Amino acid sequence: MADKTVFQPASGGVLVGTRLNGMYEIERLIAKGGMGEVYKGFNIQTGDPVAIKMIRPEMSGNPDALALFRREASTLHNLQHEAIVRYFVFSVDPDLQRAYLAMEFVDGPSLTDRLARGPLGVDEVRVLMARVAPALDAAHALGVIHRDISSDNFILPDGDVRKAKVIDFGIARSRRPNEGTIIGDGFAGKYNYVSPEQLGLAGGEVTAKSDIYSLGLVLAEALRGRPIDMGGSQVEIIEKRRKVPDLSDIPAAFQPLLQSMLQPDPADRPASLAALVSGDRGGGAPTPLNPDASAGGVGGKVLAAIAAVLIVASLAGVGYVFRDQALGWLKPAAPTPVATGAAIHTLPPPLGGETPTTTPESSASAPPSPTPTNMDSGVITPNPTPTSSKTPGLAELLDEMPPRAPLTLFTLPAATVGTPYRAAIPAFADPSHKGLTLQADSPPEGMSLQDRGDGSSELTGAPTKPGATTFVITATNRNGRSARMPATIAVGAVATTGSRPPIATPSATSPPPVAQPRAPTPSQSSVVLADAVAGRDYNAALPPFRGSPDARGLALHVEPNPPEGLTFADSGGGFSQLSGKPAQPGAFGFDVVAIDANGASGRMTIKLIVAPPPPPVANATSNHPAKGAALLTGYDGGGCFVARARDANGDPNSIDAVGADRAAFSRFEAAYKREVGVEPDIAAKLIVSAQCPAVALMKLSADAALASPTIELATLDVGAGHPLAGAVRGLAGRKLTLLVIDNDGDAHLLPSVIAPTGDAATFSVPLTGDAQSIGPLQMLLAIASDAPLPAFEHFRPEAVGDLAPKLLADWAKVGAVANVAFFKLTK
């Protein structure tokens, strides 16, 4: 999660140090939106950082807001992918009475913030797509449509596209038109990125292909450094989606891919994101991830020297190079023919790059030799014959690699007007080890970059003007390949007026030097605020100014005025806020200017898009909740399938379903749409057949009039350092029995501690799994009963198939009712 907005404690905010359910402690507020606040916190037991998304106090009683919030928790609970932010727990703190969602804390800028410094290179965009497309495809495979794909919903940990993560599934899953991101908007997604079908075109059915369209706009933005203009009036927004947008300023290698992703008709787009990554768009045309799919071979993109290994070089500043990057740097060569007759085995080439030695095998019955695989496209390429062209060795490979910047952004020590300055700048890595040429683009006036010749440099001179400056240092190698690193420096005003004071040499009698004041510096030089909607309440806290010796002495104002209807407020201490109701849609820009007591100033550029209000949606009454409840009561999905409402007070169409047959979920969804008339929001839990006897207990509980207990897990992933921990609530003085039913179908009794009130219990049990249990869903069954169940008097672990009949025999006698939660064992 990007640390792009900083807040002081405000009315309604949660104080630092507040503890939630005894599991998490609030550390600081990092973002605030229309529905919620996001805090950085940590797990009290482990110290691990977490992001805590908390519904705002005034929204706590809004059932629609809670439904969206619960949907995000349910969506993340079922999604497990390294490029999707991980979910830990959804709960309501009993003291604050506020719902919150604890998830993985991702520290880094959003893609929006990264693009404020300039576009990504073609290779970086390839890496970005190869990272996020499989994540979204995994979501689509579970029936989850993100529906809010935009550049600010991709976070780059440490600024690295290879670590990109998809966030904000707050409006995911439901594919019904006119369902809002912010309550009352009647709209899902951000106007500049929405697909035609999200606006009611092409039948209005929102599917996975809607995410493909939005991702295409994000990739285009990454290549251009700015979004394609898809906004405007309501009429303009729709008209711009009746045709493929202008892609003439997109690199040619990406134009065919984006043409296919941005087709107005979903039927003309690629079948899936998996098809895009594999290079199969239905017509066999090459894509940036598979540039040789139609060439009959890999064209030199895959070398025998690196077909199955990570390239590791320890030369000068080069520490490691990822294979996918190295392949992208190589120049294509002609495809090689298939060897016939004897099987040919290619030996690894020597470092000099000479033709590899081959060894024929004369046995006619010998199996064909293994073939190297194109890691970009999955295309299988035949081995080269003994007469194949020369394969590049490591030295040639390193020559093809561009330099690597040491940091994504380097902050120089502060300087003072008129004072001699000298500061070293970290060295760029030079894979070729043949020298780099460094130059700076627009350093502060009076200062210049000195190239030391070894990839490093220094900034020297005496600045002549105060203010914050960001400039770019470019390193270029002998082949013309280059890398860029932005650098920023704050220059403060002189302490006194008049001519520049002479430079004194310190002596034993000289007074200590007086610290020179620094100009106020914004924490971000350019900020793109979250979109607003004309006529809707809007509130955004702006990043603070720093660097002044006394931030309390800063005065902030805007130039020119913000959009009509919005008010700028100086909150003191370098903080400010924008609030109100924007009157007109459009794209707006203005500067926040900070001036300190010495007259030194700093400036921050603000950009804001105000979308037009959505068309009114006619209110319609229906009996969907009643129909849905009736269907759930009478639906028979077979012996190993159960479906029930997720929350009696939440979205009536939000349903938890458990079963061992994938087809059972599809049959239930079809029946629900047919009988109720709306599409259900199903959280599907696929178990193995050995766990099915537990479903019979769940069915009895679903039909019972007794209230089931609720289970709150501290984490979905259980393993080393992460015990199975959490709380069970709603016991109402009843006995509690906790059972883990593993993926082998065995039941294990767990200890728990019941609170003095008798209404809740806590548990924390370390668990480890073998190779067969890592990954599949494990079941945690919480049974509440008026009296102890006889089956547990002398209990030893046994198969749930043997245990279930014993429990069912006494189930009604002791007033038993159960609930279930799911977790996964990890290494």
Coordinates of N, CA and C in Angstrom, one line a residue, residues 457-623:
S457 N 28.9 9.4 -9.4 CA 29.0 10.8 -9.8 C 28.9 11.6 -8.5
E458 N 29.0 13.0 -8.6 CA 28.7 13.8 -7.5 C 28.1 15.1 -8.0
L459 N 27.4 15.8 -7.1 CA 26.7 17.0 -7.4 C 27.6 18.1 -6.7
T460 N 28.0 19.1 -7.5 CA 28.8 20.2 -6.9 C 28.3 21.5 -7.4
G461 N 28.9 22.6 -6.7 CA 28.5 23.9 -7.1 C 28.0 24.7 -5.9
A462 N 27.3 25.8 -6.2 CA 26.7 26.7 -5.1 C 25.3 27.1 -5.7
P463 N 24.3 26.5 -5.1 CA 22.9 26.9 -5.7 C 22.6 28.3 -5.5
T464 N 21.9 28.9 -6.5 CA 21.6 30.3 -6.5 C 20.1 30.6 -6.2
K465 N 19.3 29.6 -6.2 CA 17.8 29.9 -5.9 C 17.3 28.8 -4.9
P466 N 16.5 29.3 -3.9 CA 15.9 28.3 -3.0 C 14.7 27.5 -3.7
G467 N 14.4 26.4 -3.1 CA 13.3 25.6 -3.6 C 13.7 24.1 -3.7
A468 N 12.7 23.3 -3.9 CA 12.9 21.8 -4.1 C 13.0 21.5 -5.6
T469 N 14.0 20.7 -6.0 CA 14.2 20.4 -7.4 C 14.3 18.9 -7.5
T470 N 13.6 18.4 -8.5 CA 13.8 17.0 -8.9 C 14.4 16.9 -10.3
F471 N 15.5 16.3 -10.5 CA 16.1 16.1 -11.8 C 16.5 14.7 -12.0
V472 N 16.8 14.4 -13.3 CA 17.1 13.0 -13.7 C 18.5 12.8 -14.1
I473 N 19.2 11.7 -13.5 CA 20.5 11.3 -13.9 C 20.4 10.2 -14.8
T474 N 21.1 10.2 -16.0 CA 21.0 9.2 -17.0 C 22.4 8.6 -17.2
A475 N 22.5 7.3 -17.1 CA 23.7 6.5 -17.4 C 23.6 5.8 -18.7
T476 N 24.5 6.0 -19.6 CA 24.5 5.4 -20.9 C 25.7 4.5 -21.1
N477 N 25.5 3.3 -21.7 CA 26.7 2.5 -21.9 C 27.2 2.6 -23.4
R478 N 28.2 1.8 -23.8 CA 28.8 2.0 -25.1 C 27.8 1.6 -26.2
N479 N 26.8 0.7 -25.9 CA 25.8 0.3 -26.9 C 24.6 1.3 -27.0
G480 N 24.6 2.3 -26.2 CA 23.6 3.3 -26.3 C 22.4 2.9 -25.3
R481 N 22.5 1.9 -24.6 CA 21.5 1.5 -23.6 C 21.6 2.3 -22.4
S482 N 20.5 2.7 -21.8 CA 20.6 3.7 -20.7 C 19.7 3.3 -19.5
A483 N 20.0 3.9 -18.4 CA 19.1 3.8 -17.2 C 19.0 5.1 -16.6
R484 N 17.9 5.4 -15.9 CA 17.6 6.7 -15.4 C 17.3 6.6 -13.9
M485 N 17.7 7.6 -13.1 CA 17.4 7.7 -11.7 C 17.0 9.1 -11.3
P486 N 15.8 9.3 -10.9 CA 15.4 10.7 -10.4 C 16.2 11.0 -9.1
A487 N 16.6 12.2 -9.0 CA 17.2 12.7 -7.7 C 16.5 14.0 -7.3
T488 N 16.4 14.1 -6.0 CA 15.7 15.3 -5.5 C 16.6 16.0 -4.4
I489 N 16.5 17.3 -4.4 CA 17.3 18.1 -3.4 C 16.5 19.3 -3.0
A490 N 16.6 19.7 -1.7 CA 15.9 20.9 -1.2 C 17.0 21.9 -1.0
V491 N 16.8 23.1 -1.5 CA 17.8 24.3 -1.4 C 17.1 25.3 -0.5
G492 N 17.7 25.6 0.6 CA 17.2 26.6 1.5 C 17.7 28.0 1.2
A493 N 16.9 29.0 1.7 CA 17.3 30.4 1.5 C 18.5 30.8 2.5
V494 N 19.2 31.8 2.2 CA 20.3 32.3 3.1 C 19.7 32.8 4.3
A495 N 20.5 32.8 5.4 CA 20.0 33.3 6.7 C 19.8 34.8 6.8
T496 N 20.7 35.5 6.1 CA 20.6 37.0 6.1 C 20.6 37.6 4.7
T497 N 20.1 38.8 4.6 CA 20.1 39.5 3.3 C 21.5 40.1 3.0
G498 N 21.6 40.5 1.8 CA 22.9 41.2 1.4 C 23.7 40.2 0.6
S499 N 25.0 40.5 0.5 CA 26.0 39.7 -0.2 C 26.2 38.4 0.5
R500 N 26.7 37.4 -0.3 CA 27.0 36.1 0.3 C 28.1 36.2 1.3
P501 N 28.0 35.6 2.5 CA 29.0 35.7 3.5 C 30.2 34.9 3.0
P502 N 31.4 35.3 3.5 CA 32.6 34.6 3.1 C 32.6 33.2 3.8
I503 N 33.4 32.3 3.1 CA 33.5 31.0 3.7 C 34.6 31.0 4.7
A504 N 34.3 30.7 6.0 CA 35.3 30.8 7.1 C 35.9 29.4 7.4
T505 N 37.1 29.5 7.7 CA 37.8 28.2 8.1 C 37.6 28.0 9.6
P506 N 37.1 27.0 10.1 CA 36.9 26.8 11.5 C 38.2 26.8 12.3
S507 N 38.2 27.5 13.5 CA 39.4 27.5 14.3 C 38.9 27.3 15.7
A508 N 39.9 27.2 16.6 CA 39.6 27.0 18.0 C 38.8 28.1 18.6
T509 N 38.9 29.3 18.1 CA 38.2 30.5 18.6 C 36.9 30.8 17.9
S510 N 36.7 30.1 16.7 CA 35.6 30.4 15.9 C 34.3 29.9 16.6
P511 N 33.2 30.7 16.5 CA 32.0 30.2 17.1 C 31.4 29.1 16.3
P512 N 30.6 28.2 16.8 CA 30.1 27.1 16.0 C 29.2 27.6 14.9
P513 N 29.3 26.9 13.7 CA 28.5 27.3 12.5 C 27.0 27.4 12.8
V514 N 26.3 28.4 12.3 CA 24.9 28.5 12.4 C 24.2 27.7 11.4
A515 N 23.2 26.9 11.8 CA 22.5 26.0 10.8 C 21.7 27.0 9.9
Q516 N 21.8 26.7 8.6 CA 21.0 27.5 7.7 C 19.6 27.0 7.5
P517 N 18.6 27.8 7.5 CA 17.3 27.3 7.4 C 17.1 26.7 6.0
R518 N 16.2 25.7 6.0 CA 15.9 25.0 4.7 C 14.5 25.4 4.2
A519 N 14.4 25.4 2.9 CA 13.1 25.7 2.3 C 12.1 24.6 2.6
P520 N 10.8 25.0 2.8 CA 9.8 23.9 2.9 C 9.8 23.0 1.7
T521 N 9.7 21.7 1.9 CA 9.8 20.8 0.8 C 8.6 19.8 0.9
P522 N 7.8 19.7 -0.2 CA 6.7 18.8 -0.2 C 7.2 17.3 -0.1
S523 N 6.4 16.5 0.6 CA 6.8 15.1 0.6 C 6.6 14.4 -0.7
Q524 N 5.8 15.0 -1.6 CA 5.6 14.6 -3.0 C 5.6 15.8 -3.8
S525 N 6.4 15.8 -4.9 CA 6.3 17.0 -5.8 C 5.1 17.1 -6.6
S526 N 4.5 15.9 -7.0 CA 3.3 15.9 -7.8 C 2.4 14.8 -7.2
V527 N 1.1 15.2 -7.1 CA 0.1 14.3 -6.5 C -1.1 14.2 -7.4
V528 N -1.5 12.9 -7.7 CA -2.7 12.7 -8.4 C -3.8 12.2 -7.4
L529 N -4.8 13.0 -7.1 CA -5.7 12.7 -6.1 C -6.7 11.7 -6.6
A530 N -7.4 10.9 -5.7 CA -8.5 10.0 -6.1 C -9.6 10.8 -6.8
D531 N -10.2 10.2 -7.8 CA -11.2 10.9 -8.6 C -12.4 11.4 -7.7
A532 N -12.9 12.5 -8.0 CA -14.1 13.0 -7.4 C -15.3 12.9 -8.4
V533 N -16.5 13.1 -7.8 CA -17.7 13.0 -8.7 C -18.5 14.3 -8.5
A534 N -18.8 15.0 -9.6 CA -19.5 16.3 -9.5 C -20.8 16.1 -8.6
G535 N -20.9 17.0 -7.7 CA -22.1 17.0 -6.8 C -22.0 16.1 -5.6
R536 N -20.9 15.3 -5.5 CA -20.8 14.4 -4.4 C -19.8 14.9 -3.4
D537 N -20.0 14.6 -2.1 CA -19.0 15.0 -1.1 C -17.7 14.5 -1.4
Y538 N -16.6 15.3 -1.2 CA -15.3 14.9 -1.4 C -14.4 15.4 -0.3
N539 N -13.4 14.6 0.1 CA -12.5 15.0 1.2 C -11.2 14.3 0.9
A540 N -10.1 15.1 0.8 CA -8.8 14.5 0.6 C -7.8 15.3 1.4
A541 N -7.0 14.5 2.2 CA -5.9 15.2 2.9 C -4.7 15.1 2.0
L542 N -4.0 16.2 1.9 CA -2.9 16.4 1.0 C -1.6 16.0 1.7
P543 N -0.6 15.5 0.9 CA 0.7 15.2 1.6 C 1.3 16.4 2.2
P544 N 2.0 16.3 3.3 CA 2.6 17.4 4.0 C 3.8 18.0 3.4
F545 N 4.2 19.2 3.8 CA 5.5 19.8 3.5 C 6.4 19.5 4.7
R546 N 7.7 19.2 4.3 CA 8.7 18.9 5.3 C 9.9 19.8 5.1
G547 N 10.9 19.7 6.0 CA 12.2 20.3 5.7 C 12.4 21.6 6.4
S548 N 11.3 22.3 6.8 CA 11.4 23.6 7.4 C 11.8 23.4 8.9
P549 N 12.7 24.2 9.4 CA 13.1 24.0 10.8 C 11.9 24.1 11.8
D550 N 10.9 24.9 11.4 CA 9.7 25.0 12.3 C 8.5 24.9 11.4
A551 N 8.0 23.7 11.2 CA 6.9 23.5 10.3 C 5.6 24.3 10.8
R552 N 5.6 24.6 12.1 CA 4.4 25.3 12.6 C 4.4 26.7 12.0
G553 N 5.5 27.2 11.5 CA 5.5 28.6 10.9 C 5.2 28.6 9.5
L554 N 4.8 27.5 8.9 CA 4.5 27.5 7.5 C 3.1 28.0 7.2
A555 N 2.9 28.7 6.1 CA 1.6 29.2 5.6 C 1.4 28.6 4.3
L556 N 0.2 27.9 4.1 CA -0.1 27.2 2.8 C -1.2 27.9 2.1
H557 N -1.1 28.0 0.8 CA -2.2 28.5 0.0 C -2.1 27.8 -1.4
V558 N -3.2 28.0 -2.2 CA -3.2 27.3 -3.6 C -3.2 28.4 -4.7
E559 N -2.6 28.0 -5.8 CA -2.5 28.8 -7.0 C -2.7 27.9 -8.2
P560 N -3.7 28.2 -9.1 CA -4.9 29.0 -8.9 C -5.9 28.4 -7.9
N561 N -7.1 28.9 -7.9 CA -8.1 28.3 -7.0 C -8.4 26.9 -7.4
P562 N -8.8 26.1 -6.4 CA -9.2 24.7 -6.8 C -10.5 24.7 -7.5
P563 N -11.0 23.5 -8.0 CA -12.2 23.5 -8.8 C -13.4 24.1 -8.0
E564 N -14.3 24.7 -8.7 CA -15.5 25.3 -8.0 C -16.2 24.3 -7.2
G565 N -16.5 24.7 -5.9 CA -17.2 23.9 -5.0 C -16.3 23.2 -4.0
L566 N -15.0 23.2 -4.3 CA -14.0 22.6 -3.4 C -13.3 23.7 -2.6
T567 N -13.0 23.5 -1.4 CA -12.3 24.4 -0.5 C -11.0 23.9 0.0
F568 N -9.9 24.7 -0.1 CA -8.6 24.4 0.4 C -8.5 24.9 1.8
A569 N -8.0 24.1 2.7 CA -7.8 24.5 4.1 C -6.4 24.2 4.6
D570 N -5.7 25.2 5.2 CA -4.4 25.0 5.8 C -4.6 24.4 7.2
S571 N -4.2 23.1 7.4 CA -4.5 22.5 8.7 C -3.4 22.8 9.7
G572 N -2.3 23.5 9.3 CA -1.2 23.8 10.2 C -0.2 22.6 10.2
G573 N 1.1 23.0 10.6 CA 2.1 22.0 10.6 C 2.5 21.4 9.3
G574 N 2.2 22.1 8.2 CA 2.6 21.7 6.8 C 1.5 20.8 6.2
F575 N 0.4 20.6 6.9 CA -0.7 19.7 6.4 C -1.8 20.6 5.8
S576 N -2.5 20.0 4.9 CA -3.7 20.8 4.3 C -4.7 19.8 3.8
Q577 N -5.9 20.3 3.5 CA -7.0 19.4 3.1 C -7.8 20.1 2.0
L578 N -8.4 19.2 1.2 CA -9.3 19.7 0.1 C -10.7 19.0 0.4
S579 N -11.7 19.8 0.4 CA -13.0 19.2 0.8 C -14.1 20.0 0.1
G580 N -15.3 19.4 0.1 CA -16.5 20.1 -0.5 C -17.2 19.2 -1.5
K581 N -18.0 19.9 -2.4 CA -18.7 19.2 -3.5 C -18.3 19.8 -4.8
P582 N -17.5 19.2 -5.6 CA -17.1 19.8 -6.9 C -18.4 20.1 -7.8
A583 N -18.4 21.2 -8.4 CA -19.6 21.6 -9.1 C -19.6 21.1 -10.5
Q584 N -18.5 21.0 -11.2 CA -18.4 20.7 -12.6 C -17.4 19.6 -12.8
P585 N -17.7 18.7 -13.8 CA -16.7 17.6 -14.1 C -15.6 18.2 -15.0
G586 N -14.5 17.5 -15.0 CA -13.3 17.9 -15.8 C -12.0 17.5 -15.1
A587 N -10.9 17.8 -15.8 CA -9.6 17.6 -15.3 C -9.0 18.9 -14.8
F588 N -8.5 18.9 -13.6 CA -8.1 20.2 -12.9 C -6.7 20.0 -12.4
G589 N -6.0 21.1 -12.3 CA -4.6 21.2 -11.8 C -4.4 22.5 -11.1
F590 N -3.7 22.4 -9.9 CA -3.3 23.6 -9.2 C -2.1 23.3 -8.3
D591 N -1.5 24.3 -7.7 CA -0.3 24.1 -6.9 C -0.6 24.5 -5.5
V592 N -0.1 23.7 -4.5 CA -0.1 24.1 -3.1 C 1.3 24.7 -2.8
V593 N 1.3 25.9 -2.3 CA 2.5 26.7 -2.1 C 2.7 26.9 -0.6
A594 N 3.9 26.5 -0.1 CA 4.2 26.7 1.3 C 5.2 27.8 1.5
I595 N 5.0 28.7 2.4 CA 6.0 29.8 2.6 C 6.3 29.8 4.1
D596 N 7.7 29.8 4.4 CA 8.0 29.9 5.8 C 8.3 31.3 6.3
A597 N 8.8 31.4 7.5 CA 9.0 32.8 8.1 C 10.1 33.5 7.4
N598 N 11.0 32.8 6.8 CA 12.1 33.5 6.1 C 11.8 33.9 4.6
G599 N 10.6 33.6 4.2 CA 10.2 33.9 2.8 C 10.5 32.8 1.8
A600 N 11.2 31.7 2.3 CA 11.5 30.6 1.4 C 10.2 29.8 1.1
S601 N 10.1 29.3 -0.1 CA 8.8 28.6 -0.5 C 9.1 27.3 -1.1
G602 N 8.1 26.4 -1.1 CA 8.1 25.1 -1.7 C 6.7 25.0 -2.4
R603 N 6.7 24.1 -3.4 CA 5.5 24.0 -4.3 C 5.2 22.5 -4.6
M604 N 3.9 22.2 -4.6 CA 3.5 20.8 -4.8 C 2.3 20.9 -5.8
T605 N 2.5 20.1 -6.9 CA 1.4 20.1 -8.0 C 0.4 19.1 -7.7
I606 N -0.9 19.5 -7.8 CA -2.0 18.7 -7.5 C -2.8 18.5 -8.8
K607 N -3.2 17.2 -9.1 CA -4.1 16.9 -10.2 C -5.3 16.2 -9.7
L608 N -6.4 16.6 -10.3 CA -7.7 16.0 -9.8 C -8.7 15.9 -11.0
I609 N -9.3 14.7 -11.2 CA -10.3 14.5 -12.2 C -11.6 14.4 -11.5
V610 N -12.6 15.3 -11.9 CA -13.9 15.3 -11.4 C -14.8 14.6 -12.5
A611 N -15.4 13.5 -12.1 CA -16.2 12.7 -13.1 C -17.6 13.3 -13.0
P612 N -18.3 13.2 -14.2 CA -19.7 13.7 -14.1 C -20.6 12.7 -13.3
P613 N -21.7 13.3 -12.7 CA -22.5 12.4 -11.9 C -23.2 11.3 -12.7
P614 N -23.3 10.1 -12.2 CA -23.9 9.0 -13.0 C -25.4 9.3 -13.2
P615 N -25.9 8.7 -14.3 CA -27.4 8.9 -14.5 C -28.2 8.3 -13.4
P616 N -29.3 8.9 -13.1 CA -30.1 8.4 -12.0 C -30.6 7.0 -12.3
V617 N -30.7 6.2 -11.2 CA -31.2 4.8 -11.4 C -32.6 4.8 -10.7
A618 N -33.6 4.3 -11.4 CA -34.9 4.2 -10.9 C -35.0 3.2 -9.8
N619 N -35.6 3.6 -8.7 CA -35.8 2.7 -7.6 C -36.8 1.7 -7.9
A620 N -36.5 0.5 -7.6 CA -37.5 -0.6 -7.9 C -37.6 -1.5 -6.6
T621 N -38.8 -1.9 -6.3 CA -39.0 -2.7 -5.2 C -39.0 -4.2 -5.7
S622 N -38.6 -5.1 -4.9 CA -38.6 -6.5 -5.2 C -38.7 -7.3 -4.0
N623 N -38.9 -8.6 -4.2 CA -38.9 -9.5 -3.1 C -37.8 -10.5 -3.2

